[in-house]
Amino acid sequence: MYNQDFFTLILMENIYNIWLICLLFTCLLFLLCLIIPPQKIGRILPFFTAFWPSKNIQLDFQSVAYVALHRNIINRIIHYSIFVDAFAWLLILNSFWQGFLPIAVLLFMVQTFLIKEFKFTILANLILLTILAALLSLFDANIEYLMLWTMLSAALRVIGHFFEPLPPFLIGNSGQFAPMNFTTLKKLGLVKIVALLPIGFLAEFLSGQANRLFLVQINAITSALYKHQHILVWKNVVTKGINSYKKGIKQEPLFKSYCRFFEK
C-alpha cells in the first residue's frame, strides 16, 4: 500500500510539473500570435487570429472557422472534449489562487455581454456556473486529474486533425483547404511538419479555455432554442463553414480581413 501511494504521489507531481511547462509554452505561443507578423505565424498556425482577445467577442468568426476546420465526424466528436476543458481550466487555475474563479467568471460574463446577445449571455453563464458548482465538489482535491485531462484531450484533438485536410495558407495563397497526402506534406516541408505537432498541441491546449471555443459550442446549443438577433444562427454558421471548406475561405466575408494578411 505504501509503495502504491508513493508511486501515485510521484506520478501526480510529474503531471503537475508537465502541466506547468505546457502552460509556460502556451503563454509564449499566445504572445507570439500577437507580435509575430501575421503572414509568418499564419503559415504554421491556422487561423491564429482566433487567439486574439478581440476575436473571442466576434463569435461569428470563431463559429464559422470552427465548422470549416472540423468537417470529419471523428474530429468533431473528439473536439467535444473542449466542453469539459472549459471547466477544467477554471478549476485548475483557481487551485493556484482562490481569488481567480470569481474574477474569471466576472470576465466571462463581460465577454458574453459584449457579444450583444442577451439570451445567449444568460444561458452561457447559467451553464458555466451550474457545471462549475458540480465539479468543484468532485475535483477540489484532485486537480492533477483535471490537468492530465487537459493535456490528453489536447493531444487527442491534434490527432483528430490528422483526419482533416490542411487548412488554408499553410501551402500557397489560394485560401483553399489542401488534401492531407504525401504531395501536400512534401510541399509543406519537413521543418513545418515537425513544428506543427508541438504548435498544434499548444494551440489545442489553449483552445480549451472557457473564453474560447466553449462559446462556439454554447452557440450551437442556444441556436436550437431560439433565434439569435446579433449573431448567426447555427444553421447559417454550418452553411458558411461548409462553403469555406469546399470553396476556400476567400469567398467568405467573415474571413476577408484574415485573408488580407496573405496578399502579395
Short mmCIF file of C-alpha atoms in Angstrom, two decimals:
data_model
loop_
_atom_site.label_atom_id
_atom_site.label_comp_id
_atom_site.label_asym_id
_atom_site.label_seq_id
_atom_site.Cartn_x
_atom_site.Cartn_y
_atom_site.Cartn_z
CA MET A 1 0.00 0.00 0.00
CA TYR A 2 2.84 2.39 0.89
CA ASN A 3 4.65 1.77 -2.40
CA GLN A 4 1.44 2.29 -4.35
CA ASP A 5 0.72 5.59 -2.57
CA PHE A 6 4.31 6.73 -3.15
CA PHE A 7 4.09 5.88 -6.85
CA THR A 8 0.77 7.78 -7.15
CA LEU A 9 2.31 10.80 -5.42
CA ILE A 10 5.30 10.85 -7.79
CA LEU A 11 3.01 10.45 -10.79
CA MET A 12 0.79 13.33 -9.67
CA GLU A 13 3.79 15.57 -9.06
CA ASN A 14 5.10 14.85 -12.56
CA ILE A 15 1.71 15.63 -14.08
CA TYR A 16 1.68 18.91 -12.15
CA ASN A 17 5.14 19.90 -13.42
CA ILE A 18 4.45 18.85 -17.02
CA TRP A 19 1.22 20.86 -17.00
CA LEU A 20 3.08 23.96 -15.79
CA ILE A 21 5.60 23.53 -18.63
CA CYS A 22 2.73 23.26 -21.12
CA LEU A 23 1.20 26.41 -19.63
CA LEU A 24 4.51 28.29 -19.95
CA PHE A 25 4.89 27.43 -23.64
CA THR A 26 1.21 28.12 -24.27
CA CYS A 27 1.60 31.64 -22.86
CA LEU A 28 4.63 32.09 -25.12
CA LEU A 29 2.62 30.94 -28.16
CA PHE A 30 -0.16 33.39 -27.25
CA LEU A 31 2.34 36.25 -27.15
CA LEU A 32 3.88 35.17 -30.45
CA CYS A 33 0.42 35.24 -32.06
CA LEU A 34 0.18 38.88 -31.03
CA ILE A 35 3.64 40.09 -32.09
CA ILE A 36 4.89 37.90 -34.97
CA PRO A 37 3.98 39.31 -38.43
CA PRO A 38 0.65 37.67 -39.42
CA GLN A 39 1.89 36.40 -42.78
CA LYS A 40 4.57 34.40 -40.92
CA ILE A 41 2.71 32.99 -37.93
CA GLY A 42 -0.25 32.17 -40.19
CA ARG A 43 1.92 29.77 -42.19
CA ILE A 44 2.35 27.45 -39.21
CA LEU A 45 -0.73 28.15 -37.06
CA PRO A 46 -4.04 28.22 -38.98
CA PHE A 47 -6.49 30.96 -38.00
CA PHE A 48 -4.05 32.25 -35.40
CA THR A 49 -6.22 35.38 -35.00
CA ALA A 50 -8.74 33.16 -33.23
CA PHE A 51 -6.44 33.53 -30.21
CA TRP A 52 -6.67 37.32 -30.27
CA PRO A 53 -8.96 38.58 -27.45
CA SER A 54 -10.95 40.75 -29.88
CA LYS A 55 -11.84 37.70 -31.99
CA ASN A 56 -13.30 35.94 -28.98
CA ILE A 57 -16.06 38.52 -28.99
CA GLN A 58 -16.62 38.07 -32.73
CA LEU A 59 -18.48 34.81 -32.27
CA ASP A 60 -19.45 34.52 -35.94
CA PHE A 61 -15.77 34.41 -36.96
CA GLN A 62 -14.97 31.82 -34.30
CA SER A 63 -18.02 29.69 -35.11
CA VAL A 64 -17.60 29.58 -38.90
CA ALA A 65 -13.85 28.93 -38.57
CA TYR A 66 -14.62 26.10 -36.14
CA VAL A 67 -17.08 24.46 -38.54
CA ALA A 68 -14.71 24.85 -41.52
CA LEU A 69 -11.78 23.31 -39.65
CA HIS A 70 -13.71 20.35 -38.22
CA ARG A 71 -15.55 18.59 -41.02
CA ASN A 72 -14.58 14.99 -40.31
CA ILE A 73 -17.02 13.24 -37.97
CA ILE A 74 -14.19 11.67 -35.95
CA ASN A 75 -12.54 15.04 -35.45
CA ARG A 76 -15.83 16.69 -34.46
CA ILE A 77 -16.52 14.03 -31.83
CA ILE A 78 -13.01 14.38 -30.40
CA HIS A 79 -13.37 18.17 -30.22
CA TYR A 80 -16.38 17.89 -27.93
CA SER A 81 -13.74 17.44 -25.21
CA ILE A 82 -13.36 21.24 -25.29
CA PHE A 83 -16.63 21.44 -23.39
CA VAL A 84 -15.02 19.63 -20.45
CA ASP A 85 -11.74 21.54 -20.79
CA ALA A 86 -13.54 24.85 -20.27
CA PHE A 87 -14.38 23.89 -16.71
CA ALA A 88 -11.14 22.05 -16.03
CA TRP A 89 -9.12 25.18 -16.87
CA LEU A 90 -11.11 27.33 -14.45
CA LEU A 91 -10.76 24.84 -11.60
CA ILE A 92 -7.05 24.28 -12.22
CA LEU A 93 -6.19 27.97 -12.25
CA ASN A 94 -8.39 28.52 -9.22
CA SER A 95 -6.29 25.94 -7.35
CA PHE A 96 -3.29 28.25 -7.67
CA TRP A 97 -5.19 31.23 -6.28
CA GLN A 98 -8.65 31.04 -4.73
CA GLY A 99 -9.50 34.54 -5.91
CA PHE A 100 -9.14 33.55 -9.57
CA LEU A 101 -12.53 31.92 -10.10
CA PRO A 102 -14.80 34.87 -9.21
CA ILE A 103 -12.66 37.19 -11.37
CA ALA A 104 -12.67 34.70 -14.27
CA VAL A 105 -16.45 34.25 -14.06
CA LEU A 106 -16.92 38.03 -13.99
CA LEU A 107 -14.72 38.44 -17.08
CA PHE A 108 -16.63 35.62 -18.79
CA MET A 109 -19.88 37.46 -18.08
CA VAL A 110 -18.44 40.67 -19.54
CA GLN A 111 -17.22 38.78 -22.61
CA THR A 112 -20.60 37.19 -23.26
CA PHE A 113 -22.31 40.54 -22.71
CA LEU A 114 -20.07 42.14 -25.38
CA ILE A 115 -21.36 39.58 -27.88
CA LYS A 116 -24.60 41.60 -27.62
CA GLU A 117 -26.93 38.64 -27.42
CA PHE A 118 -28.80 38.88 -24.11
CA LYS A 119 -30.37 35.41 -24.05
CA PHE A 120 -27.07 33.89 -25.11
CA THR A 121 -25.34 35.69 -22.23
CA ILE A 122 -27.84 34.36 -19.69
CA LEU A 123 -27.74 30.76 -20.94
CA ALA A 124 -23.95 30.65 -21.35
CA ASN A 125 -23.40 31.85 -17.80
CA LEU A 126 -26.06 29.56 -16.33
CA ILE A 127 -24.40 26.56 -18.00
CA LEU A 128 -20.96 27.64 -16.82
CA LEU A 129 -21.99 28.30 -13.21
CA THR A 130 -24.12 25.16 -12.87
CA ILE A 131 -21.44 22.77 -14.09
CA LEU A 132 -18.72 24.60 -12.15
CA ALA A 133 -20.69 24.19 -8.91
CA ALA A 134 -20.97 20.44 -9.52
CA LEU A 135 -17.32 19.96 -10.46
CA LEU A 136 -15.99 21.98 -7.53
CA SER A 137 -17.34 19.36 -5.16
CA LEU A 138 -15.85 16.49 -7.18
CA PHE A 139 -12.38 17.72 -8.12
CA ASP A 140 -11.46 20.27 -5.49
CA ALA A 141 -8.73 17.98 -4.13
CA ASN A 142 -7.93 16.14 -7.37
CA ILE A 143 -6.71 18.92 -9.63
CA GLU A 144 -3.94 16.75 -11.10
CA TYR A 145 -6.55 14.56 -12.77
CA LEU A 146 -8.00 17.65 -14.46
CA MET A 147 -4.50 18.66 -15.54
CA LEU A 148 -3.99 15.23 -17.07
CA TRP A 149 -7.35 15.53 -18.84
CA THR A 150 -6.48 18.89 -20.45
CA MET A 151 -3.19 17.54 -21.79
CA LEU A 152 -4.62 14.27 -23.09
CA SER A 153 -7.65 15.93 -24.67
CA ALA A 154 -5.38 18.47 -26.43
CA ALA A 155 -3.25 15.61 -27.78
CA LEU A 156 -6.39 13.79 -28.96
CA ARG A 157 -7.60 16.90 -30.79
CA VAL A 158 -4.26 17.13 -32.59
CA ILE A 159 -4.70 13.51 -33.67
CA GLY A 160 -8.24 14.39 -34.79
CA HIS A 161 -6.82 16.91 -37.24
CA PHE A 162 -4.86 14.13 -38.97
CA PHE A 163 -8.25 13.17 -40.46
CA GLU A 164 -8.72 16.66 -41.95
CA PRO A 165 -7.27 18.45 -44.99
CA LEU A 166 -4.54 21.02 -44.36
CA PRO A 167 -6.01 24.47 -43.56
CA PRO A 168 -5.58 27.48 -45.88
CA PHE A 169 -2.30 29.37 -46.29
CA LEU A 170 -0.09 26.66 -44.87
CA ILE A 171 0.66 25.93 -48.53
CA GLY A 172 0.32 28.81 -51.00
CA ASN A 173 -2.06 31.77 -51.00
CA SER A 174 -5.16 30.27 -52.60
CA GLY A 175 -7.18 30.18 -49.38
CA GLN A 176 -8.17 26.60 -50.20
CA PHE A 177 -8.00 23.58 -47.92
CA ALA A 178 -5.39 21.10 -49.22
CA PRO A 179 -5.80 17.31 -49.06
CA MET A 180 -3.66 15.53 -46.50
CA ASN A 181 -1.38 13.40 -48.66
CA PHE A 182 2.28 12.84 -49.46
CA THR A 183 2.34 15.54 -52.15
CA THR A 184 0.98 18.31 -49.93
CA LEU A 185 3.14 17.24 -46.98
CA LYS A 186 6.16 17.41 -49.26
CA LYS A 187 5.21 20.96 -50.24
CA LEU A 188 4.74 21.79 -46.59
CA GLY A 189 8.31 20.78 -45.84
CA LEU A 190 9.92 18.79 -43.04
CA VAL A 191 10.54 21.82 -40.80
CA LYS A 192 6.87 22.87 -40.83
CA ILE A 193 5.66 19.32 -40.35
CA VAL A 194 7.84 18.91 -37.27
CA ALA A 195 6.85 22.36 -35.96
CA LEU A 196 3.13 21.76 -36.49
CA LEU A 197 2.97 18.96 -33.92
CA PRO A 198 4.09 20.87 -30.79
CA ILE A 199 2.47 24.12 -32.01
CA GLY A 200 -0.75 22.25 -32.77
CA PHE A 201 -0.71 20.70 -29.31
CA LEU A 202 -0.20 24.06 -27.61
CA ALA A 203 -2.95 25.63 -29.73
CA GLU A 204 -5.39 22.87 -28.80
CA PHE A 205 -4.28 23.10 -25.16
CA LEU A 206 -5.07 26.83 -25.25
CA SER A 207 -8.37 26.35 -27.08
CA GLY A 208 -9.83 24.54 -24.09
CA GLN A 209 -10.11 27.72 -22.03
CA ALA A 210 -13.64 28.80 -21.19
CA ASN A 211 -13.33 32.14 -23.01
CA ARG A 212 -12.75 30.44 -26.39
CA LEU A 213 -14.33 27.56 -28.30
CA PHE A 214 -16.60 26.68 -25.40
CA LEU A 215 -18.61 29.71 -26.56
CA VAL A 216 -18.89 28.23 -30.05
CA GLN A 217 -20.42 25.06 -28.67
CA ILE A 218 -22.80 27.12 -26.50
CA ASN A 219 -23.73 28.97 -29.70
CA ALA A 220 -24.69 25.66 -31.31
CA ILE A 221 -26.82 24.72 -28.29
CA THR A 222 -28.64 28.05 -27.92
CA SER A 223 -29.33 28.28 -31.67
CA ALA A 224 -31.57 25.25 -31.28
CA LEU A 225 -33.58 27.00 -28.55
CA TYR A 226 -34.28 30.43 -30.07
CA LYS A 227 -33.41 32.72 -32.97
CA HIS A 228 -30.35 34.89 -32.43
CA GLN A 229 -30.62 38.58 -33.29
CA HIS A 230 -26.99 39.73 -33.43
CA ILE A 231 -25.07 36.53 -34.21
CA LEU A 232 -25.54 33.94 -36.92
CA VAL A 233 -27.96 31.12 -36.20
CA TRP A 234 -26.16 27.79 -36.23
CA LYS A 235 -27.74 26.64 -39.49
CA ASN A 236 -26.13 29.60 -41.26
CA VAL A 237 -22.86 29.02 -39.40
CA VAL A 238 -22.75 25.47 -40.75
CA THR A 239 -23.60 26.61 -44.28
CA LYS A 240 -20.84 29.24 -44.27
CA GLY A 241 -18.37 26.81 -42.70
CA ILE A 242 -19.03 24.09 -45.29
CA ASN A 243 -18.80 26.59 -48.16
CA SER A 244 -15.49 27.89 -46.79
CA TYR A 245 -14.25 24.33 -46.52
CA LYS A 246 -15.27 23.40 -50.06
CA LYS A 247 -14.67 26.65 -51.96
CA GLY A 248 -11.94 28.28 -49.87
CA ILE A 249 -12.11 30.97 -47.22
CA LYS A 250 -11.55 33.90 -49.60
CA GLN A 251 -15.18 33.76 -50.68
CA GLU A 252 -16.42 34.22 -47.10
CA PRO A 253 -16.76 37.91 -45.99
CA LEU A 254 -16.10 36.98 -42.35
CA PHE A 255 -12.55 35.93 -43.30
CA LYS A 256 -11.84 38.93 -45.54
CA SER A 257 -9.60 40.69 -43.02
CA TYR A 258 -7.77 37.44 -42.25
CA CYS A 259 -7.07 36.70 -45.91
CA ARG A 260 -5.54 40.15 -46.38
CA PHE A 261 -2.58 39.07 -44.29
CA PHE A 262 -1.51 36.74 -47.08
CA GLU A 263 -1.96 39.01 -50.06
CA LYS A 264 1.24 39.58 -52.03
#
